[in-house]
GROMACS .gro file of C-alpha atoms in nm:
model
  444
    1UNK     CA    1   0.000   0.000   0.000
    2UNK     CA    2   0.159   0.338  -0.085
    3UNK     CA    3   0.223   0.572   0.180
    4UNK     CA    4  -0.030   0.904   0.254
    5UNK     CA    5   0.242   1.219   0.184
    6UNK     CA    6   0.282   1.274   0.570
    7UNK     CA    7   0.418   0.905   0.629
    8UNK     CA    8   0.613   0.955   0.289
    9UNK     CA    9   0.789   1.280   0.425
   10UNK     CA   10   0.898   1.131   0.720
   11UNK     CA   11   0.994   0.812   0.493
   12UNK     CA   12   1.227   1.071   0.316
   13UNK     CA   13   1.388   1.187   0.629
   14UNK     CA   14   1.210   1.517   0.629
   15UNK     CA   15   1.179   1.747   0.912
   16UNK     CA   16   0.748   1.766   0.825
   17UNK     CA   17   0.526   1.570   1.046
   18UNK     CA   18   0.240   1.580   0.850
   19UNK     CA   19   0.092   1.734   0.543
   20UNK     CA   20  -0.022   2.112   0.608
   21UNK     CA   21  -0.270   2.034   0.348
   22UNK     CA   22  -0.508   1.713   0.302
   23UNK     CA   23  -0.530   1.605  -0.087
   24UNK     CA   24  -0.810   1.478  -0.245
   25UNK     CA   25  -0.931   1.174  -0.350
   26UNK     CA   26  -0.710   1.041  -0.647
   27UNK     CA   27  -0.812   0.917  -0.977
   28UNK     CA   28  -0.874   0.545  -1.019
   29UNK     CA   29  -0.935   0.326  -1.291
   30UNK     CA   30  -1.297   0.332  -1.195
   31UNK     CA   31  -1.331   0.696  -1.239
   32UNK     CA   32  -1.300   0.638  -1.652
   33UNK     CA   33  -1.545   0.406  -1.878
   34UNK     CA   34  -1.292   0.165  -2.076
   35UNK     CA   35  -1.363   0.037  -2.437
   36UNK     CA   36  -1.249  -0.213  -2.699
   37UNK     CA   37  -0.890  -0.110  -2.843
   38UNK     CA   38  -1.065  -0.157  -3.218
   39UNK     CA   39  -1.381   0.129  -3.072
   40UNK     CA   40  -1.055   0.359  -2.951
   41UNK     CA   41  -0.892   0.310  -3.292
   42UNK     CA   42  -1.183   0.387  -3.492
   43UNK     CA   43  -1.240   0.674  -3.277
   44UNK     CA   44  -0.913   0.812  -3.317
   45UNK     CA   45  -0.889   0.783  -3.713
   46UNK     CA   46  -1.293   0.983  -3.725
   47UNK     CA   47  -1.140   1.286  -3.461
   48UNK     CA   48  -0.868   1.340  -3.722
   49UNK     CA   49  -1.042   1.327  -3.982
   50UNK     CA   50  -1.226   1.603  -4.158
   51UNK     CA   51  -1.438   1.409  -4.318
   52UNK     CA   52  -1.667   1.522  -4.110
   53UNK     CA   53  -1.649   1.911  -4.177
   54UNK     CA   54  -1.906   2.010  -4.419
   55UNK     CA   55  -1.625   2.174  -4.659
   56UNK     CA   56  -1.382   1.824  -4.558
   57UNK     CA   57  -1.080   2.089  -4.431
   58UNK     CA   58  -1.155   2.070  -4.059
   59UNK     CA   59  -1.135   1.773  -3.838
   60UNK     CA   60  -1.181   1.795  -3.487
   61UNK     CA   61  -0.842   1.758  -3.387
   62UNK     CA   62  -0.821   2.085  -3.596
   63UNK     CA   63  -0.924   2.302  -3.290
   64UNK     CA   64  -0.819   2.033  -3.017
   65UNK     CA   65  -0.525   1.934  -3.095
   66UNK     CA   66  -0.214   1.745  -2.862
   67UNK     CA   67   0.037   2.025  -2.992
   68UNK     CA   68  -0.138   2.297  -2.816
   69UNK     CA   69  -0.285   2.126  -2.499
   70UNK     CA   70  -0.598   1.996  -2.656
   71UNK     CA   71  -0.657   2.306  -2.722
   72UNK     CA   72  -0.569   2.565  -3.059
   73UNK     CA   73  -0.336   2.793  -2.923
   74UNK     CA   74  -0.592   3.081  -2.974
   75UNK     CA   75  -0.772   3.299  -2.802
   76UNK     CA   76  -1.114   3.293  -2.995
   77UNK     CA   77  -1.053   3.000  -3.283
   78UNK     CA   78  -1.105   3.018  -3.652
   79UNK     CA   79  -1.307   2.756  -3.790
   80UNK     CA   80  -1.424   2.735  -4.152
   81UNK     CA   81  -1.256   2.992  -4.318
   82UNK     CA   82  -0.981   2.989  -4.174
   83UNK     CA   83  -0.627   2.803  -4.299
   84UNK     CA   84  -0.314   2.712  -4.109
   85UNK     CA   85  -0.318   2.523  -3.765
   86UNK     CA   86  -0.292   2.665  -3.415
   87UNK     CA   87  -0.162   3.039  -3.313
   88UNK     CA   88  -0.044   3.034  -3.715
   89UNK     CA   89  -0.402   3.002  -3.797
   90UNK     CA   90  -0.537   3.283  -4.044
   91UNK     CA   91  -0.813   3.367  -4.258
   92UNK     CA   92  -0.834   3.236  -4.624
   93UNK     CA   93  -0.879   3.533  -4.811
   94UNK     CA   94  -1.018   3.318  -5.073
   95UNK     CA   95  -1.298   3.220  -4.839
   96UNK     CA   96  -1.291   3.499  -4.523
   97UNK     CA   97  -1.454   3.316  -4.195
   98UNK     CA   98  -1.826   3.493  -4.111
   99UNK     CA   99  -1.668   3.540  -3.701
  100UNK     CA  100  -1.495   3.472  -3.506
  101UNK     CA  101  -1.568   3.102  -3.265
  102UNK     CA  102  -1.678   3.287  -2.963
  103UNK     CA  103  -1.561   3.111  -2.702
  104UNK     CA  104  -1.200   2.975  -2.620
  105UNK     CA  105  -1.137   2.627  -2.764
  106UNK     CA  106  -1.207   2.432  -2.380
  107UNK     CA  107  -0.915   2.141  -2.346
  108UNK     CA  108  -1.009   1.805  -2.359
  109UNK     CA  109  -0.811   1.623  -2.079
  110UNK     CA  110  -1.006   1.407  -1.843
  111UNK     CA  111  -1.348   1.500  -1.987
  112UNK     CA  112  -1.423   1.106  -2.035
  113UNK     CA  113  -1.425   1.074  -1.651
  114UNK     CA  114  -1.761   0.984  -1.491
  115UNK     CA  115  -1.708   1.352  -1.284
  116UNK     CA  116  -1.728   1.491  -1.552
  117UNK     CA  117  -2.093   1.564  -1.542
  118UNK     CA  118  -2.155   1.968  -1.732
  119UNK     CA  119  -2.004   1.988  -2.093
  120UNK     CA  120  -1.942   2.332  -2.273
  121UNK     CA  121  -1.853   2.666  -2.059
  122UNK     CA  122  -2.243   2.730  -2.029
  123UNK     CA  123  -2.325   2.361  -1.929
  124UNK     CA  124  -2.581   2.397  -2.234
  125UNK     CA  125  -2.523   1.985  -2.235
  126UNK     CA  126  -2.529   1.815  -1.876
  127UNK     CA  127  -2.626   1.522  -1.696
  128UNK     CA  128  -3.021   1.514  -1.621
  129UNK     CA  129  -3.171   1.209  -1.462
  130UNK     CA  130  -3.503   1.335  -1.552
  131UNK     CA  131  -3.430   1.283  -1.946
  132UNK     CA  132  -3.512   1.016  -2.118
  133UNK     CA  133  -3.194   1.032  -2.216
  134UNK     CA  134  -3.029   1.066  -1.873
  135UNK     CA  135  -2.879   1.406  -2.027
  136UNK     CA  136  -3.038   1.759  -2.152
  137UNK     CA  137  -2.913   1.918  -2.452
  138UNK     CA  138  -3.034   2.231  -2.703
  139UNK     CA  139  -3.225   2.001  -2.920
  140UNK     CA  140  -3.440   1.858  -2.619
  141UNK     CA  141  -3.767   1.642  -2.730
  142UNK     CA  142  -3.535   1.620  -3.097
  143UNK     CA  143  -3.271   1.422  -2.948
  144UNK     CA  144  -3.223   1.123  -3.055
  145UNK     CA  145  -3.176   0.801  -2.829
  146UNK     CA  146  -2.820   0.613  -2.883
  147UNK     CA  147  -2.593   0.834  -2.778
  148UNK     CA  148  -2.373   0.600  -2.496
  149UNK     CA  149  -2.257   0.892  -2.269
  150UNK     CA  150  -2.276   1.309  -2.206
  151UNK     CA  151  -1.938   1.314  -2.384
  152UNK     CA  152  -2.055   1.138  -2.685
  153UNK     CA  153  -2.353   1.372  -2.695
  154UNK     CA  154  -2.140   1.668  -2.667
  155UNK     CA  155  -1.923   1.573  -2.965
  156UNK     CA  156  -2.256   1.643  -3.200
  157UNK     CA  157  -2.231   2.014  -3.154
  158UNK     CA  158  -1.949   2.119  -3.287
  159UNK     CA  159  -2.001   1.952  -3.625
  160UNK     CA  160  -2.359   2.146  -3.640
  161UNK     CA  161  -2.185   2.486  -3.620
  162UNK     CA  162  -2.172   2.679  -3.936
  163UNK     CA  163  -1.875   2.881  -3.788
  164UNK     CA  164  -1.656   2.566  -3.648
  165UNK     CA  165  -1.710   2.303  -3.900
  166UNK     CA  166  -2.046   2.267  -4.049
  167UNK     CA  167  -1.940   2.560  -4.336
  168UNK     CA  168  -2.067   2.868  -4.457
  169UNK     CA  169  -2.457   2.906  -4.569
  170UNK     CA  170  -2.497   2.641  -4.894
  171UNK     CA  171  -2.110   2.580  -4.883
  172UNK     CA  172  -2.240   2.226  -4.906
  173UNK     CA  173  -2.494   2.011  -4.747
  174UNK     CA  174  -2.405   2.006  -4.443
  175UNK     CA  175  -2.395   2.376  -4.380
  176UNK     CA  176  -2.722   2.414  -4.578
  177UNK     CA  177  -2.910   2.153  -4.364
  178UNK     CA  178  -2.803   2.300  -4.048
  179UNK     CA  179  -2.892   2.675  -4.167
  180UNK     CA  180  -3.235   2.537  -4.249
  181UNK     CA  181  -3.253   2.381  -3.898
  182UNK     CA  182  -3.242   2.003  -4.029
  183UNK     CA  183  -3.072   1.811  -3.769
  184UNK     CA  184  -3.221   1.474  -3.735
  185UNK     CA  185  -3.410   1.260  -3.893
  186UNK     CA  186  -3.331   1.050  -4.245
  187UNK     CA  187  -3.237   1.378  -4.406
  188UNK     CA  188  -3.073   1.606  -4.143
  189UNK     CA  189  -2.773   1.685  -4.124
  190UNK     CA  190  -2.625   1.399  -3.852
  191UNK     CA  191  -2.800   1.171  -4.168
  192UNK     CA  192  -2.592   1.360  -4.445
  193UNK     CA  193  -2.238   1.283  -4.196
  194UNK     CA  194  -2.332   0.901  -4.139
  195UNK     CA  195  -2.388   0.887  -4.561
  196UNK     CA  196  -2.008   1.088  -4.567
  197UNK     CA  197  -1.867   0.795  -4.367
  198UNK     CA  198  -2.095   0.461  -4.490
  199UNK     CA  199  -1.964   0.557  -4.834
  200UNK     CA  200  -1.573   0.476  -4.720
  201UNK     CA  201  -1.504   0.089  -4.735
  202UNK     CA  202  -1.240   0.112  -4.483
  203UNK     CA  203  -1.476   0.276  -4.242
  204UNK     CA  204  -1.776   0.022  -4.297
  205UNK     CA  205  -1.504  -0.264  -4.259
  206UNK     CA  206  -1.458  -0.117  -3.908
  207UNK     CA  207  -1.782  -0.005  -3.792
  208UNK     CA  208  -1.859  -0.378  -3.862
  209UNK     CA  209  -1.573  -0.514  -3.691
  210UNK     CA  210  -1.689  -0.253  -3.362
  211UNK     CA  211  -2.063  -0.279  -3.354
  212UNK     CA  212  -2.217  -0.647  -3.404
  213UNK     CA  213  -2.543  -0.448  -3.491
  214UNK     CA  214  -2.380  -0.319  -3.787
  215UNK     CA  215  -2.192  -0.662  -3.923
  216UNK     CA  216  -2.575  -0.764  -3.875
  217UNK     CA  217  -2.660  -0.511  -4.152
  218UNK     CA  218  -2.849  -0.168  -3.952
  219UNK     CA  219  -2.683   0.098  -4.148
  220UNK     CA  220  -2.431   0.329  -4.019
  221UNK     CA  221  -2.569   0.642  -3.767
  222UNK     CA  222  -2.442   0.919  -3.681
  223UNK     CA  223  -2.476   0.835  -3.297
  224UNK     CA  224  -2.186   0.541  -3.378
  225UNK     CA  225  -1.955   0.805  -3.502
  226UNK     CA  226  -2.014   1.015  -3.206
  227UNK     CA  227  -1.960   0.674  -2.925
  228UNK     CA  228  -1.688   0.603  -3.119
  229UNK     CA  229  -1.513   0.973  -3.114
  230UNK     CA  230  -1.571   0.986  -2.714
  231UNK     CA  231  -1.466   0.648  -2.682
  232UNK     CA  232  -1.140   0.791  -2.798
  233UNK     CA  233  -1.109   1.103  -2.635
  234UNK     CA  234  -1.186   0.894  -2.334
  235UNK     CA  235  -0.864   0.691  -2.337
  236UNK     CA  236  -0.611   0.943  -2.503
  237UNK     CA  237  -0.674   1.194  -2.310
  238UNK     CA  238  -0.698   1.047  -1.971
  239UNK     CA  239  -0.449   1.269  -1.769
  240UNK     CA  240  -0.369   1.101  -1.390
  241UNK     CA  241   0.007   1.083  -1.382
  242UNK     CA  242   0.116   1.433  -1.294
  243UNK     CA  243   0.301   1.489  -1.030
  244UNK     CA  244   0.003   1.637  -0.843
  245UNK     CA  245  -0.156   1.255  -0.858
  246UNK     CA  246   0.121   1.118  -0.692
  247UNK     CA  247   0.073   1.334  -0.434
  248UNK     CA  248  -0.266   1.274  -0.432
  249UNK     CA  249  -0.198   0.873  -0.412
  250UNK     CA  250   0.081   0.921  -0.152
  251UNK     CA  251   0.342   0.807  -0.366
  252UNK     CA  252   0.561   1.137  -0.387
  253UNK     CA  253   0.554   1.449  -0.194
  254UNK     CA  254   0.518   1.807  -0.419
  255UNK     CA  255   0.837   2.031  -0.450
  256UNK     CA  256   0.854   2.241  -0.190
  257UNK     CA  257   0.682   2.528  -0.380
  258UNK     CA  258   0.438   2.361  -0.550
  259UNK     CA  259   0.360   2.244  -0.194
  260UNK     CA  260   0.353   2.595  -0.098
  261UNK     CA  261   0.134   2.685  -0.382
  262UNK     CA  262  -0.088   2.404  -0.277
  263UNK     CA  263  -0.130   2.543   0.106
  264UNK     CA  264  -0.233   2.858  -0.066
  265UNK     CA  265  -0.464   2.692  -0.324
  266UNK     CA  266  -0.627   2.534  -0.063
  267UNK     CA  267  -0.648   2.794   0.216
  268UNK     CA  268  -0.619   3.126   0.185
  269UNK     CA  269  -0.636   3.202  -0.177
  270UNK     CA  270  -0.954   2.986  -0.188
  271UNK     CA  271  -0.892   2.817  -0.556
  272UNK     CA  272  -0.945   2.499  -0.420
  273UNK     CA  273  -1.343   2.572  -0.318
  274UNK     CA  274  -1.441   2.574  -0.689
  275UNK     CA  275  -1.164   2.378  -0.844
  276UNK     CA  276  -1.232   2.093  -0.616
  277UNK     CA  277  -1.168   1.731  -0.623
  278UNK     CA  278  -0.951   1.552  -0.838
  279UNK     CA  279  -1.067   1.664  -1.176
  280UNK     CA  280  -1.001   2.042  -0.992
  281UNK     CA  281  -1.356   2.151  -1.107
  282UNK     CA  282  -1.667   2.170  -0.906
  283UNK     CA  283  -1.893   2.149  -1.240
  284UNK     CA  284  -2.064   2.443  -1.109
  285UNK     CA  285  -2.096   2.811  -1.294
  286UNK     CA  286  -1.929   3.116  -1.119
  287UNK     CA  287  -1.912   3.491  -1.219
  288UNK     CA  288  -1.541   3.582  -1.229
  289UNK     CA  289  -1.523   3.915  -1.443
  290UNK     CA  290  -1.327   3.740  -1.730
  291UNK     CA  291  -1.309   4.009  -2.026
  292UNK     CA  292  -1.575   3.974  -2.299
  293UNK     CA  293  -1.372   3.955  -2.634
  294UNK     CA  294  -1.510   3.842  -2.966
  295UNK     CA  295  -1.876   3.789  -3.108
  296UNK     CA  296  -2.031   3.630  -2.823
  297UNK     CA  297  -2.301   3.401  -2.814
  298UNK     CA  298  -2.556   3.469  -3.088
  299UNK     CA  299  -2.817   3.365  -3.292
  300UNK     CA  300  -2.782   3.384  -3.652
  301UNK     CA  301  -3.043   3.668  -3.677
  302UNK     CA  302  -2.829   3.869  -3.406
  303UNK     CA  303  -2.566   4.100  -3.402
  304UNK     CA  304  -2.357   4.157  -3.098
  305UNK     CA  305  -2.076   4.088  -2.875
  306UNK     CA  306  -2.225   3.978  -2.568
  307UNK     CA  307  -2.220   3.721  -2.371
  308UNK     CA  308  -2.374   3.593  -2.029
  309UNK     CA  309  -2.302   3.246  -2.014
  310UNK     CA  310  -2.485   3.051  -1.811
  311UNK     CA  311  -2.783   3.251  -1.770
  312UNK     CA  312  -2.815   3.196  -2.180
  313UNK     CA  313  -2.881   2.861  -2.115
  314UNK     CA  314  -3.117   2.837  -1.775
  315UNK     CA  315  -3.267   3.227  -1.839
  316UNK     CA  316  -3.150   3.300  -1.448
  317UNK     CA  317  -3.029   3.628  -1.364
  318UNK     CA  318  -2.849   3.562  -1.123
  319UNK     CA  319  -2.686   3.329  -1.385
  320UNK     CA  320  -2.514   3.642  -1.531
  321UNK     CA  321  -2.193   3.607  -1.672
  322UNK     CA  322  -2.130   3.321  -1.498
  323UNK     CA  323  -1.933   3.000  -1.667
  324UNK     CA  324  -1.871   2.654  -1.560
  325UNK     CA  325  -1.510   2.613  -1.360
  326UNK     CA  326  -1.284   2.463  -1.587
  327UNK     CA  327  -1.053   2.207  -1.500
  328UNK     CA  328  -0.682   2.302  -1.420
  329UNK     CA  329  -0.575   2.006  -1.557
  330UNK     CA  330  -0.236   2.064  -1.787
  331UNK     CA  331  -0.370   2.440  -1.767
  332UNK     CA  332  -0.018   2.539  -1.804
  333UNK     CA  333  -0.032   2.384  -2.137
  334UNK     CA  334  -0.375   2.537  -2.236
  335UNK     CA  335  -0.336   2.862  -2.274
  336UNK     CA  336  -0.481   3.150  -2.382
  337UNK     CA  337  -0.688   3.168  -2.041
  338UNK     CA  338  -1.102   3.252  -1.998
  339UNK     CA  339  -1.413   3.187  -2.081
  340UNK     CA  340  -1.339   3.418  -2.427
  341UNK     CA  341  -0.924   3.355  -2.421
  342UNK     CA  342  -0.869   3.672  -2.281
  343UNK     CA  343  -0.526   3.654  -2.120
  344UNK     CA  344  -0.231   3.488  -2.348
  345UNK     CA  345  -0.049   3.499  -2.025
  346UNK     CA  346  -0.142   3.242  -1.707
  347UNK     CA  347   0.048   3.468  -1.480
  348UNK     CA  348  -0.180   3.778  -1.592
  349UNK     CA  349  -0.503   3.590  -1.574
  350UNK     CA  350  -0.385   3.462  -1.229
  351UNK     CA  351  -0.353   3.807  -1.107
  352UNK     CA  352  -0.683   3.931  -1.216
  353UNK     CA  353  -0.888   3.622  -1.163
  354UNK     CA  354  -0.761   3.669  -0.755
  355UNK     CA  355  -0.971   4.015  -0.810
  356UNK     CA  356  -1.288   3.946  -1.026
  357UNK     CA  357  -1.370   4.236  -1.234
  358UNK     CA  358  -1.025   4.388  -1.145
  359UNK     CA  359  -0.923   4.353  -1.502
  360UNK     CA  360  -1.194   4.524  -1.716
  361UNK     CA  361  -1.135   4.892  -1.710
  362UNK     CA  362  -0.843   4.867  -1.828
  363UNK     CA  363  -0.826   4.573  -2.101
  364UNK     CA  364  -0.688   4.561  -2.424
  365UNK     CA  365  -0.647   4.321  -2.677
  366UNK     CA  366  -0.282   4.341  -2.652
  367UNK     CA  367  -0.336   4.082  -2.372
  368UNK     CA  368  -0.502   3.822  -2.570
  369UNK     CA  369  -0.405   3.636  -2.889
  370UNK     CA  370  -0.612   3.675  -3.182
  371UNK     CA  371  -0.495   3.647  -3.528
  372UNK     CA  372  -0.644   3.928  -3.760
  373UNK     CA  373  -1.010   3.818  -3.983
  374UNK     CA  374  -0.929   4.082  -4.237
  375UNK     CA  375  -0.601   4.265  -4.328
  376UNK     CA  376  -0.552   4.591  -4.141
  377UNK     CA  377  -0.916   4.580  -3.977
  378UNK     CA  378  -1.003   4.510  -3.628
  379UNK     CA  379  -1.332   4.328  -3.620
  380UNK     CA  380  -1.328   4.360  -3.224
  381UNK     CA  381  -1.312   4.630  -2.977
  382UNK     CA  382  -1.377   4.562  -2.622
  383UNK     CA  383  -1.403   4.907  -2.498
  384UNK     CA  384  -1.722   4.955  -2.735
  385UNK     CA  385  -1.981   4.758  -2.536
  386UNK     CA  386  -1.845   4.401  -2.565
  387UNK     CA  387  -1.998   4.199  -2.366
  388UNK     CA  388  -2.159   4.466  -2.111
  389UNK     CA  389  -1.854   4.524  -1.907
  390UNK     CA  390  -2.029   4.758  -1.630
  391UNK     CA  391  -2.265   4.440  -1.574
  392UNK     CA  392  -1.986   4.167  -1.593
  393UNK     CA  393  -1.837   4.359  -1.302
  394UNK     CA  394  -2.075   4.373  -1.087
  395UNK     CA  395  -2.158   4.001  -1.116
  396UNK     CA  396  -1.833   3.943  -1.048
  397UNK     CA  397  -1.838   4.125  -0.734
  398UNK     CA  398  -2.056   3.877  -0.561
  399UNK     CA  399  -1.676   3.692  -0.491
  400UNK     CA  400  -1.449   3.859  -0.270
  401UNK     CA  401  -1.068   3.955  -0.405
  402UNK     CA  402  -0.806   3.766  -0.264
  403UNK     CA  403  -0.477   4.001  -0.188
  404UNK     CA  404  -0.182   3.790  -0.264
  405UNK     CA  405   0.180   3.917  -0.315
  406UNK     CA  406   0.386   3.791  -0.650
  407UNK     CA  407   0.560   3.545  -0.427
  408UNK     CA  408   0.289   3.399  -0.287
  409UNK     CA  409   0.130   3.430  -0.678
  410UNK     CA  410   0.447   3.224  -0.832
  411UNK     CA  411   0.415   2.992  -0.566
  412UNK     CA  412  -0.013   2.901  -0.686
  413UNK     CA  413   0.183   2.909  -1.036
  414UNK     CA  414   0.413   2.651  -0.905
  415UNK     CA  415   0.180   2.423  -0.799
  416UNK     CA  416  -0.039   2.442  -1.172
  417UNK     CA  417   0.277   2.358  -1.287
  418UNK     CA  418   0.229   2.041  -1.077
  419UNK     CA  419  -0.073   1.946  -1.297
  420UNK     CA  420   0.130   1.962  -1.550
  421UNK     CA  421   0.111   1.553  -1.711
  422UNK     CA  422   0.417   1.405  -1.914
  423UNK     CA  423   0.148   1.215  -2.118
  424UNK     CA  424   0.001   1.534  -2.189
  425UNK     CA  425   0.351   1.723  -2.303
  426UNK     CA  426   0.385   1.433  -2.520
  427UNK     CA  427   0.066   1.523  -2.627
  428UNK     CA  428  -0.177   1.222  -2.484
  429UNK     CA  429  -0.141   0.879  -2.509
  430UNK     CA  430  -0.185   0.703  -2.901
  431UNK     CA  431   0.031   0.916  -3.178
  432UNK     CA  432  -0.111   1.101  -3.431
  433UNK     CA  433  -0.243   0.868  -3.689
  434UNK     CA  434  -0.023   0.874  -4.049
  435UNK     CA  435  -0.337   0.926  -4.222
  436UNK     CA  436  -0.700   0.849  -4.247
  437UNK     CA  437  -0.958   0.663  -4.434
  438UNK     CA  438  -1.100   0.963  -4.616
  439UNK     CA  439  -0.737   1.000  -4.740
  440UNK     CA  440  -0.771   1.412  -4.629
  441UNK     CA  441  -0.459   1.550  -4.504
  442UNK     CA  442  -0.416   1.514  -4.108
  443UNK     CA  443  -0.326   1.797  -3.917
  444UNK     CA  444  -0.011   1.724  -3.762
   0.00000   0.00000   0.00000
């Protein structure tokens, strides 16, 4: 049995008698759903494959991908329209994007676990036991039964966005069935993907070789691409062997300030209250005064640069501005920082998100990292009314400031740093495939 830290430290000949700070529960091979190595495989070769963009240039790995946390790098990301992977990303002039994604591209480590219970920075998809479904989403009494988990479910969305992958208005269509508001049924647009992929040999053999319903002859949905594509992200990006988890497991004691960091995570810097647990998220939604950059969260038919997050999705209030607490897993690696990618710096958002609001008088876009839409003209402007700034600060004043000095600031840095997994510098656990059955170029 491995030792708790404050046996290990005295194990180690250290002076400590005991842990100044009592870590959580680790994770355990129970905390993740497992799956056949052939559903993982498939899984992996549909993520990186663009095959499923309605224009076939953007996969999904396009926007998550290893090289850049799981993440693109980005503050907001470019999806259709745009050319070039990660911070290099750009517009096409050939084919300029409509906007800009409007939130930050969330990473993608852990979100297989069973914790993980609230997908997207609004929770817009999240575990509900009074669903059918076990799981409410946008599309409510239209959702379809067979997706296998909340992650697989999740995976649907992006593919139905015009601006991420789905294209510009009759592009294709894909684009042109989701503009038109066909989503399900024979001849929607999860219909029109599942024709994409029954058409490739390769991918029938191994849908067959996955799914004994399909060798039995039921036809290819697009619910099977989706289990398959969580089933993946499931296992690859698992992230539990930082040196924060040995820690947690009693195995290894933190450096000394990483352990300092951790004392001030947990006490009097008060991190540790939302990012709780293991997963270092309490799935919860929490008004911190992030900046509003970028075209916020709109309907087609609307035309502005707001954004209130959670209160979008449940029409509370006192929802305002509030977004789910992300996980801190590999956040050193994740960067830029915020609901909207705010901060290219972790250090910077650090110092602001210790002092919600603190940072919106006097933000610029010199903070963030957003490459341009159009040559030589800004399409954003923060100080004209994005995103209701007066009102995002005083949402975010509900949560008291924290006064920390940069020592003690390094020191919380120190221990993120401890979150930090090898399997995630070496960006997850299965290699970027050499190609795909579509035979589209991979992102690499």
């Amino acid at each position: 049995m491995p030792l708790r830290p404050a046996l290990l430290s005295l194990a180690l000949g250290t002076a400590a008698l005991a842990d100044p700070v009592a870590p959580p529960a680790p994770l355990t091979d129970a905390d993740f759903p497992t799956f056949p190595t052939e559903e993982v495989e498939l899984g992996r070769l549909l993520f990186w494959d663009a095959e499923l963009s309605g224009n076939r240039n953007i996969a999904c790995a396009s926007c998550h991908h290893p090289r850049f946390g799981t993440s693109d790098g980005l503050s907001l990301g470019m999806g259709e329209g745009g050319i070039g992977l990660g911070p290099d990303r750009r517009a096409n002039p050939d084919n300029l994007p409509e906007q800009r994604i409007p939130r930050n591209a969330p990473a993608l480590w852990n979100v297989g676990a069973r914790g993980f219970t609230v997908m997207f920075a609004d929770g817009r998809i999240e575990q509900d036991a009074t669903r059918p479904s076990g799981f409410r989403t946008p599309l409510e009494d239209e959702m379809v039964s067979g997706f296998a988990s909340l992650l697989s479910a999740q995976t649907m969305f992006p593919v139905l966005s015009n601006d991420e992958m789905a294209g510009h208005y009759e592009e294709n269509e894909i684009s042109t069935l989701v503009r038109q508001g066909r989503i399900t049924g024979d001849h929607g647009a999860w219909a029109a993907i599942a024709a994409r992929i029954s058409a490739i040999p390769a991918y029938v053999d191994r849908f067959r070789a996955v799914y004994p319903e399909i060798a039995a002859g039921r036809p290819i949905a697009f619910t099977d691409i989706s289990n398959a594509v969580a089933a993946y992200m499931t296992f690859d990006f698992r992230s539990d062997s930082a040196p924060v988890d040995a820690w947690m497991r009693g195995e290894a004691p933190l450096a000394p300030d990483a352990m300092a960091g951790a004392e001030l995570f947990y006490g009097k810097a008060g991190c540790g209250t939302c990012h709780s647990g293991a997963l270092f998220t309490d799935m919860k939604f929490h008004a911190m005064g992030d900046p509003q950059i970028g075209p916020g969260k709109a309907e087609r038919f609307e035309s502005h640069q707001h954004d209130t997050g959670r209160m979008r999705v449940s029409n509370n209030p006192n929802d305002a501005y509030a977004f789910r607490t992300p996980s801190l897993r590999n956040v050193t690696l994740t960067g830029p920082w915020g609901h909207a990618g705010a901060f290219a710096s972790l250090p910077d958002y650090l110092r602001q998100h210790i002092a919600p609001g603190s940072a919106i008088a006097g933000y610029t876009l010199k903070a963030a990292l957003l490459p341009a839409m159009k040559t030589g003209k800004p399409d954003l402007n923060p100080a004209d009314g994005a995103g209701d700034f007066a009102a995002i600060t005083v949402a975010a004043s509900r949560t008291p400031a924290v006064a920390l000095s940069d020592s003690e600031l390094a020191q919380i840095l120190a221990f993120l740093q401890s979150l930090e997994d090898p399997v995630a510098r070496a960006g997850g656990r299965m290699p970027i495939p050499d190609s795909v059955p579509s035979g589209l170029p991979v992102d690499r």
